XYZ file of C-alpha atoms in Angstrom:
587
model
C 0.000 0.000 0.000
C 1.303 3.441 -0.917
C 1.495 5.877 2.016
C 3.456 9.013 2.750
C 4.050 11.618 0.047
C 1.046 12.057 -2.296
C 1.516 10.581 -5.765
C -1.383 12.300 -7.505
C -4.729 13.933 -6.971
C -8.421 13.646 -7.790
C -11.390 15.728 -6.669
C -13.353 14.610 -3.636
C -16.489 14.146 -5.733
C -14.578 11.789 -8.032
C -13.853 9.500 -5.076
C -17.602 8.851 -4.976
C -18.482 8.678 -8.652
C -15.379 7.941 -10.738
C -12.382 6.858 -8.673
C -13.968 5.258 -5.630
C -12.860 2.255 -3.602
C -11.793 -0.609 -5.875
C -11.323 1.563 -8.967
C -8.104 1.920 -10.941
C -6.469 5.350 -11.090
C -3.758 6.183 -13.622
C -1.118 8.512 -12.153
C 1.374 9.627 -14.794
C 3.034 6.384 -15.984
C 1.845 4.291 -13.025
C -1.429 2.632 -12.059
C -3.014 2.224 -8.612
C -6.210 1.018 -6.970
C -8.034 2.964 -4.245
C -7.921 1.029 -0.949
C -10.883 0.144 1.296
C -12.330 2.793 3.605
C -11.221 0.940 6.755
C -7.661 1.728 5.658
C -8.365 5.442 5.185
C -6.872 7.798 7.809
C -8.856 8.419 10.989
C -9.967 12.044 10.861
C -11.549 12.075 14.304
C -15.154 11.943 15.402
C -16.414 15.132 13.737
C -14.084 16.204 10.928
C -15.639 15.645 7.524
C -18.794 14.200 9.115
C -21.988 14.399 7.043
C -25.369 13.742 8.631
C -28.503 12.753 6.761
C -30.761 10.822 9.190
C -33.151 9.124 6.734
C -30.338 7.938 4.493
C -28.315 6.737 7.481
C -31.170 4.563 8.652
C -31.863 3.245 5.171
C -28.215 2.190 4.731
C -27.845 1.200 8.411
C -24.765 3.291 9.158
C -23.902 5.826 11.842
C -23.097 8.601 9.405
C -21.171 9.569 6.308
C -17.756 11.139 5.802
C -16.151 13.273 3.175
C -13.157 11.585 1.541
C -10.036 12.949 3.253
C -8.128 15.768 1.594
C -4.353 16.017 1.639
C -3.041 18.087 4.534
C 0.209 19.809 3.717
C 1.293 19.620 7.357
C 0.806 15.876 7.588
C -0.330 12.747 5.830
C -4.082 12.401 5.695
C -4.778 11.207 2.201
C -6.601 8.277 0.577
C -4.312 5.197 0.466
C -3.808 3.206 -2.730
C -2.276 -0.136 -3.707
C -0.266 -0.789 -6.839
C -2.429 -2.504 -9.432
C -2.035 -4.255 -11.747
C 1.042 -6.030 -10.455
C 2.285 -7.051 -13.904
C 4.646 -4.458 -15.395
C 6.759 -4.376 -18.552
C 9.936 -2.578 -19.508
C 9.697 -0.617 -22.790
C 13.422 -1.179 -23.399
C 14.119 -4.849 -22.690
C 10.422 -5.894 -23.036
C 10.575 -7.968 -19.852
C 7.124 -8.819 -18.461
C 6.872 -9.639 -14.768
C 5.280 -8.608 -11.497
C 6.447 -5.403 -9.843
C 8.148 -7.168 -6.953
C 10.281 -9.173 -9.413
C 11.613 -5.857 -10.702
C 12.465 -4.873 -7.125
C 9.722 -2.244 -6.959
C 8.459 -1.339 -3.476
C 7.079 2.091 -2.537
C 9.067 4.177 -4.987
C 8.455 4.786 -8.693
C 8.380 1.606 -10.763
C 11.626 1.349 -12.755
C 13.530 -1.424 -14.512
C 16.825 -1.655 -12.626
C 18.610 -3.034 -15.677
C 17.507 -0.376 -18.155
C 16.655 2.516 -15.786
C 13.397 2.994 -17.676
C 9.971 3.626 -16.155
C 7.924 0.445 -16.144
C 4.621 0.313 -17.982
C 1.639 -1.173 -16.075
C -0.173 -4.020 -17.794
C -2.872 -2.830 -20.159
C -5.055 -5.791 -19.269
C -6.739 -7.164 -16.159
C -9.375 -9.811 -15.546
C -12.501 -9.389 -13.460
C -15.772 -11.164 -12.780
C -19.410 -10.097 -12.166
C -18.963 -10.553 -8.395
C -16.402 -7.748 -8.306
C -13.191 -9.775 -8.055
C -10.250 -8.494 -10.062
C -6.730 -9.755 -10.723
C -3.885 -9.457 -13.189
C -4.360 -10.811 -16.671
C -3.130 -14.461 -16.618
C -0.207 -13.965 -18.992
C 1.517 -17.227 -17.971
C -1.609 -19.327 -18.540
C -2.369 -17.518 -21.790
C 1.047 -18.043 -23.403
C 1.273 -21.654 -22.195
C -2.313 -22.641 -22.971
C -1.168 -25.104 -25.657
C 1.897 -26.320 -23.649
C 4.155 -25.942 -26.668
C 7.210 -24.764 -24.678
C 10.107 -26.889 -23.521
C 10.685 -27.598 -19.826
C 12.766 -24.961 -18.004
C 13.240 -24.156 -14.314
C 11.966 -20.592 -14.596
C 9.727 -19.044 -17.185
C 10.763 -15.485 -18.092
C 8.160 -13.708 -20.239
C 8.437 -10.837 -22.675
C 5.845 -8.626 -24.309
C 6.439 -7.015 -27.677
C 4.463 -5.156 -30.272
C 5.147 -5.795 -33.939
C 4.239 -2.191 -34.685
C 2.133 -3.099 -37.703
C -1.072 -1.950 -36.006
C -2.684 -1.373 -32.625
C -4.639 -4.625 -32.903
C -4.268 -7.327 -30.260
C -2.888 -9.750 -32.844
C 0.199 -7.541 -33.070
C 0.922 -7.797 -29.325
C 3.052 -10.891 -28.767
C 3.723 -12.629 -25.442
C 6.684 -14.983 -25.444
C 8.467 -17.143 -22.865
C 12.065 -18.311 -22.799
C 10.731 -21.870 -22.840
C 9.743 -21.268 -26.466
C 6.002 -20.702 -25.977
C 4.636 -17.777 -27.985
C 1.143 -16.344 -28.337
C -0.476 -13.122 -29.513
C -3.305 -11.492 -27.539
C -5.755 -11.822 -30.397
C -9.172 -12.740 -28.988
C -8.088 -12.169 -25.375
C -10.884 -9.676 -24.714
C -13.634 -12.002 -25.888
C -16.406 -12.770 -23.425
C -15.332 -16.390 -22.964
C -11.678 -16.061 -23.974
C -10.399 -17.127 -20.539
C -12.747 -20.083 -20.141
C -10.628 -23.193 -19.668
C -7.460 -21.101 -19.326
C -7.971 -19.811 -15.797
C -10.668 -19.482 -13.171
C -11.590 -16.502 -11.024
C -9.078 -16.066 -8.207
C -11.623 -14.367 -5.924
C -9.161 -11.562 -5.190
C -9.998 -8.215 -3.541
C -6.776 -6.189 -4.069
C -8.314 -3.036 -2.576
C -8.879 -4.820 0.751
C -5.999 -7.244 1.136
C -4.160 -8.665 -1.839
C -3.521 -11.939 -0.006
C -7.142 -12.779 0.840
C -9.239 -14.653 -1.707
C -12.673 -16.236 -1.654
C -14.199 -19.063 -3.634
C -15.796 -17.905 -6.870
C -17.322 -19.985 -9.659
C -17.810 -17.119 -12.095
C -15.913 -17.107 -15.390
C -13.498 -14.155 -15.401
C -13.330 -11.805 -18.348
C -10.291 -9.915 -19.643
C -10.655 -6.131 -19.834
C -8.425 -3.198 -20.593
C -7.642 -1.637 -17.220
C -8.934 1.756 -18.330
C -12.238 0.428 -19.670
C -15.409 1.849 -18.131
C -16.673 -1.661 -17.382
C -13.910 -2.317 -14.856
C -15.665 -0.152 -12.235
C -19.202 1.250 -11.918
C -20.133 3.258 -8.838
C -23.262 2.284 -6.904
C -24.362 5.645 -5.533
C -27.389 6.311 -3.340
C -28.590 9.871 -2.800
C -31.159 11.833 -0.851
C -32.246 15.449 -0.674
C -32.188 17.092 2.751
C -35.767 17.951 3.582
C -37.638 18.967 6.709
C -38.508 17.505 9.140
C -35.555 15.085 8.866
C -32.888 17.591 7.849
C -29.930 17.770 10.210
C -30.603 21.298 11.604
C -34.001 20.151 12.873
C -32.555 16.992 14.389
C -29.933 19.092 16.156
C -32.617 21.448 17.409
C -34.745 18.755 19.059
C -31.635 17.023 20.421
C -30.842 20.131 22.498
C -34.289 19.920 24.143
C -34.765 16.161 24.072
C -34.873 15.647 27.839
C -38.049 17.739 27.924
C -39.632 16.665 24.621
C -39.012 12.926 24.891
C -41.940 12.293 27.263
C -44.520 14.746 25.875
C -47.360 13.814 23.541
C -50.320 15.292 21.687
C -51.608 18.690 22.661
C -49.136 18.936 25.552
C -46.183 18.518 23.179
C -47.516 21.191 20.838
C -48.240 23.610 23.710
C -44.738 23.254 25.170
C -43.143 23.858 21.757
C -45.282 26.969 21.208
C -44.867 28.452 24.681
C -41.131 27.842 24.931
C -40.651 29.013 21.324
C -38.192 26.225 20.648
C -38.222 26.961 16.926
C -37.622 30.702 17.185
C -35.043 32.156 14.821
C -35.316 29.064 12.627
C -37.302 28.213 9.509
C -39.089 25.302 11.212
C -42.790 25.494 11.957
C -44.428 24.004 15.028
C -45.817 21.233 12.801
C -42.288 20.393 11.595
C -40.981 20.143 15.150
C -43.951 18.089 16.409
C -43.608 15.628 13.525
C -39.855 15.261 14.061
C -40.324 14.656 17.813
C -43.031 12.046 17.225
C -40.856 10.254 14.671
C -37.924 10.144 17.052
C -40.102 8.921 19.915
C -41.343 6.051 17.739
C -37.805 5.131 16.754
C -36.550 5.082 20.335
C -39.499 2.950 21.416
C -38.838 0.522 18.560
C -42.205 1.279 16.955
C -40.795 2.421 13.628
C -37.850 1.361 11.509
C -36.864 4.298 9.361
C -34.720 2.023 7.206
C -38.005 1.117 5.495
C -39.169 4.729 5.047
C -39.796 5.638 1.408
C -37.375 8.527 0.997
C -38.880 9.525 -2.346
C -42.364 9.749 -0.858
C -41.095 12.014 1.924
C -39.260 14.206 -0.591
C -42.421 14.388 -2.709
C -44.421 15.640 0.271
C -41.787 18.278 1.016
C -41.680 19.462 -2.598
C -45.448 19.957 -2.579
C -45.457 22.309 0.408
C -44.036 25.797 0.810
C -40.831 26.211 2.794
C -39.918 29.894 2.854
C -36.358 31.093 3.351
C -35.737 32.471 6.834
C -31.964 32.124 7.144
C -29.044 31.924 4.758
C -28.024 28.644 6.434
C -31.248 26.940 5.416
C -30.693 23.824 3.290
C -34.118 23.590 1.657
C -36.144 26.470 0.225
C -39.223 25.616 -1.844
C -41.833 28.186 -2.942
C -44.650 28.110 -5.515
C -44.170 29.651 -8.928
C -46.471 32.557 -9.696
C -49.841 31.508 -11.103
C -49.155 33.214 -14.435
C -46.368 30.688 -15.035
C -48.772 27.767 -15.017
C -50.951 27.036 -18.054
C -53.948 24.976 -16.855
C -54.317 23.336 -20.286
C -50.822 21.779 -20.059
C -51.798 18.988 -17.614
C -49.238 20.252 -15.088
C -51.088 21.348 -11.983
C -48.244 22.504 -9.746
C -44.856 24.158 -10.177
C -42.490 24.757 -7.265
C -39.255 26.723 -7.347
C -36.644 24.944 -5.262
C -34.321 27.859 -4.659
C -31.945 25.874 -2.538
C -31.430 22.178 -1.966
C -28.745 19.987 -0.477
C -28.145 16.532 -1.853
C -26.066 13.872 -0.121
C -24.501 11.289 -2.459
C -23.167 8.130 -0.855
C -20.915 5.465 -2.371
C -22.719 2.327 -1.241
C -20.684 -0.155 -3.294
C -19.670 -0.766 -6.899
C -19.948 -3.340 -9.663
C -17.778 -4.641 -12.477
C -18.623 -5.566 -16.079
C -22.227 -4.324 -15.791
C -23.698 -1.173 -14.270
C -25.634 -1.576 -10.994
C -29.184 -2.804 -11.492
C -31.906 -4.510 -9.456
C -30.761 -7.883 -10.805
C -27.169 -7.405 -9.620
C -27.024 -9.898 -6.761
C -23.518 -9.237 -5.456
C -22.036 -5.911 -4.411
C -18.316 -5.996 -3.503
C -17.513 -4.705 0.015
C -15.852 -1.339 0.593
C -14.066 -2.583 3.709
C -12.760 -5.611 5.593
C -13.726 -4.284 9.040
C -16.898 -2.193 9.086
C -15.998 1.361 10.239
C -19.683 2.258 10.688
C -19.736 4.929 7.980
C -19.685 5.283 4.205
C -17.949 7.868 2.006
C -20.173 10.664 0.749
C -20.245 14.200 -0.552
C -22.827 16.911 -0.040
C -23.690 19.215 -2.901
C -25.747 22.395 -3.079
C -28.058 23.198 -5.932
C -31.398 24.522 -7.132
C -34.246 23.182 -9.212
C -37.833 23.259 -10.435
C -40.463 20.710 -9.411
C -43.306 19.872 -11.809
C -46.364 17.886 -10.723
C -48.691 16.388 -13.316
C -52.481 16.490 -13.123
C -53.485 13.196 -11.474
C -57.007 13.071 -12.923
C -55.861 13.559 -16.515
C -53.044 11.100 -15.960
C -55.359 8.448 -14.507
C -57.709 8.742 -17.501
C -54.863 8.533 -20.045
C -53.164 5.499 -18.526
C -56.384 3.463 -18.741
C -56.345 3.456 -22.551
C -55.714 -0.115 -23.812
C -53.227 1.115 -26.448
C -51.190 2.925 -23.788
C -51.238 -0.088 -21.456
C -50.167 -2.414 -24.295
C -47.290 -0.149 -25.321
C -45.792 -0.034 -21.829
C -46.474 -3.752 -21.261
C -43.839 -4.652 -23.865
C -41.193 -2.866 -21.812
C -42.493 -4.390 -18.580
C -42.194 -7.900 -20.077
C -38.611 -7.224 -21.156
C -37.841 -5.922 -17.655
C -39.299 -9.018 -16.010
C -37.220 -11.294 -18.221
C -34.064 -9.805 -16.719
C -35.188 -10.975 -13.274
C -36.398 -14.368 -14.465
C -32.999 -15.370 -15.842
C -31.531 -14.830 -12.356
C -34.563 -16.356 -10.594
C -35.161 -13.120 -8.674
C -38.534 -11.587 -7.817
C -39.229 -8.487 -9.905
C -38.941 -5.300 -7.846
C -41.501 -3.103 -9.634
C -43.853 -2.786 -12.584
C -42.875 -0.632 -15.555
C -46.017 1.441 -16.053
C -47.113 3.943 -18.729
C -46.898 6.607 -16.016
C -43.237 5.862 -15.277
C -42.213 5.837 -18.945
C -44.100 9.013 -19.816
C -42.918 10.993 -16.786
C -39.340 9.827 -17.333
C -39.411 10.814 -21.011
C -40.883 14.200 -20.092
C -37.983 14.782 -17.713
C -35.490 14.089 -20.509
C -37.335 16.366 -22.910
C -37.378 19.238 -20.407
C -33.682 18.810 -19.537
C -32.724 18.950 -23.211
C -34.792 22.099 -23.689
C -33.669 23.914 -20.553
C -30.028 23.156 -21.326
C -30.450 25.551 -24.256
C -31.732 28.385 -22.046
C -30.448 28.097 -18.483
C -26.674 28.292 -18.911
C -26.005 24.713 -17.830
C -25.107 21.850 -20.121
C -27.369 18.795 -20.126
C -24.618 16.901 -18.280
C -24.870 19.434 -15.406
C -28.606 18.897 -14.950
C -30.149 15.928 -13.181
C -33.578 14.383 -12.908
C -35.303 13.009 -9.856
C -38.458 11.021 -10.554
C -41.436 10.724 -8.228
C -43.718 8.077 -9.711
C -46.163 5.726 -8.023
C -49.927 5.272 -7.806
C -50.053 8.433 -5.682
C -47.108 10.381 -7.142
C -46.443 11.906 -10.540
C -43.752 14.547 -10.522
C -40.237 15.410 -11.625
C -37.542 17.546 -10.087
C -35.101 19.005 -12.593
C -32.133 20.312 -10.678
C -28.453 20.999 -10.673
C -26.281 19.976 -7.757
C -22.529 20.430 -7.922
C -19.791 20.554 -5.331
C -19.082 24.230 -5.999
C -21.048 27.461 -6.373
C -22.060 26.605 -9.949
C -25.004 24.665 -8.548
C -26.807 27.748 -7.300
C -26.432 30.387 -10.001
C -30.186 30.757 -10.548
C -30.366 29.453 -14.106
C -32.810 26.645 -13.352
C -35.118 28.579 -11.030
C -35.252 31.322 -13.657
C -37.150 28.924 -15.922
C -40.122 29.323 -13.582
C -39.788 33.060 -12.947
C -40.011 35.011 -16.185
C -43.338 34.021 -17.686
C -42.153 31.427 -20.189
C -42.349 28.163 -18.253
C -45.299 26.833 -20.229
C -43.668 27.980 -23.442
C -40.430 26.169 -22.656
C -42.285 22.929 -21.836
C -44.265 23.173 -25.056
C -41.064 23.702 -27.007
C -39.631 20.616 -25.328
C -42.686 18.607 -26.338
C -42.551 20.009 -29.863
C -38.992 18.714 -30.193
C -40.275 15.276 -29.275
C -42.640 15.274 -32.265
C -39.738 14.697 -34.629
C -36.342 13.057 -34.653
C -33.670 13.046 -37.322
C -33.860 9.245 -37.183
C -37.600 9.143 -37.925
C -39.489 7.185 -39.094
C -37.061 4.532 -37.841
C -37.056 5.903 -34.286
C -40.766 6.508 -33.738
C -41.712 3.152 -35.293
C -39.001 1.071 -33.645
C -39.907 -2.011 -31.610
C -38.525 -2.328 -28.060
C -34.793 -1.612 -28.258
C -31.835 -0.320 -26.287
C -30.230 -2.040 -23.274
C -32.372 -5.070 -22.453
C -35.075 -3.850 -24.883
C -36.208 -1.371 -22.221
C -36.828 1.587 -24.556
C -39.268 2.227 -27.374
C -39.068 5.440 -29.412
C -35.842 6.821 -27.952
C -32.405 7.406 -29.437
C -29.367 9.666 -29.141
C -30.861 12.081 -31.646
C -33.944 12.863 -29.569
C -34.304 11.688 -25.965
C -31.174 10.112 -24.475
C -29.117 12.116 -21.975
C -25.597 11.899 -20.552
C -25.508 9.027 -18.047
C -24.818 11.429 -15.161
C -28.177 13.123 -15.732
C -30.426 10.055 -15.822
C -31.176 7.955 -12.752
C -32.480 5.048 -14.829
C -29.394 4.634 -17.073
C -31.310 5.867 -20.152
C -33.969 3.174 -19.997
C -37.799 3.257 -19.741
C -38.068 5.975 -22.395
C -40.681 6.359 -25.130
C -41.473 9.716 -26.726
C -44.570 8.177 -28.321
C -46.156 8.229 -24.847
C -45.605 11.998 -24.842
C -46.722 12.976 -28.344
C -48.158 9.838 -29.972
C -47.240 8.136 -33.247
C -48.494 8.807 -36.804
C -50.798 5.791 -36.594
C -51.779 6.191 -32.921
C -51.800 9.852 -31.869
C -53.924 8.906 -28.840
C -50.846 7.270 -27.260
C -49.431 10.683 -26.376
C -50.375 12.170 -23.030
C -49.729 15.679 -24.415
C -50.920 14.968 -27.974
C -54.224 16.825 -27.601
C -52.541 19.836 -26.027
C -49.948 20.036 -28.806
C -52.665 19.719 -31.450
C -54.635 22.568 -29.863
C -51.478 24.667 -29.747
C -50.866 24.108 -33.461
C -47.850 21.823 -33.169
C -46.732 19.854 -36.181
C -47.909 16.222 -36.095
C -45.504 13.336 -35.708
C -44.238 12.228 -39.134
């Protein structure tokens, strides 16, 4: 493990989303893997501590911590381990593990040639998260064509004819010789090696039994590491300031109930000089009383439902330290014919993003059974960042939505995606976690359409905007927001969309863009397609967003459910509105 003088740097936010525990980080000519959080420096009980009560209970931890930042007066940085172990010398072409070259903590150099070593381009990993060096010895000796020698010294050379794998040659002094052609195939390593069950980021000497077939990957490929991030927006009454407030008076409040509790809060003015109402404080006290009596397990609380309730009520700004400010847009902004019955300006929000785990080969999904651990010994916390932003919340008209989603054509269209989704669970013999409904697909596609439109007006790129979906039998809303780790998340560009009299116009323009696509008629008439056949009419030319903006990995999208198709205009939830507004029909 590398400790002491820093060898490179990444942003704190990247240690959650891009270069988290178990990921490979390239530092100049070397390559390292971020070590488990139980090996991170102890920053004390309060430094870097992030509190978000609902999320803590859901993930069953005592809190979250910011990744440590380098302290110039000492060593308080994130530790790494050298990975991959296999290195090669660009001068003598020797291929061996770092320790065979005599490399320890210092820069990796070939002692014979005094040249910087080059880390192996290839690694092997499995769906359970294990990762190890590419099995060069097994690969070159797979046909056992070499002669017997006491020690096998390998070399790696490139013929220089092209960058193809067939022009990378591995040879051994026993006479065995093999190119890397086909090494990255899905089943290329089957019969050559088995998964070693290695967790290099925890302890490179500990392995576990694994029956998965490993797959060779380039170490810089995106499939080597996918972050599994969970997030929540800080909302009253569970936001940390309110929890701190009732904690200061808990000896008094813990035993009070009903009207007595409310009277004490009002007469003692516990919430004075804060933004919290008496109702907020009463609700928070009752929740905490239930938890302490074992009557409620907040790990099962639906965080989205609680956020949805908060976004539907007014929370005025009373202090500049307030983490959540949500006020209605002026009535003139809302066109009653647009089937959107409520618009809220979220002038300030705080989002906590937690690295829960990660996956390899495939992005996290409900059918991913195994999540690799972030630690050997549970430290009781998880790494997280808190980001400040702003947004606009749109709620759809429930009555109009309920009538639309009863149409047989609409139900049949979404059912094709739901069947494809269920098949993913069936092949793993796992119970399906939800139904893919017309409501979910339409609301999700609307969110993408609005993000693409607002990116043209608000000063943010589409990659800087994010969606948060609130969809169930009782919910139908979207929050379009920006949340970054610097001041760029609160510049007012998003809130301005609901302040200057053109909100309805911007939404109609977004819907108008959905009526055509440069790939039509292929796009609008396409059968279920995309990853797992989970999309309908959706492609990069019309609906898809950068992966950082979409919480469903660009699936469950169908612009036909927004604007209809040439043969079935009634499929579109907004088709009648667009027709009345004089929009061009889908062609």
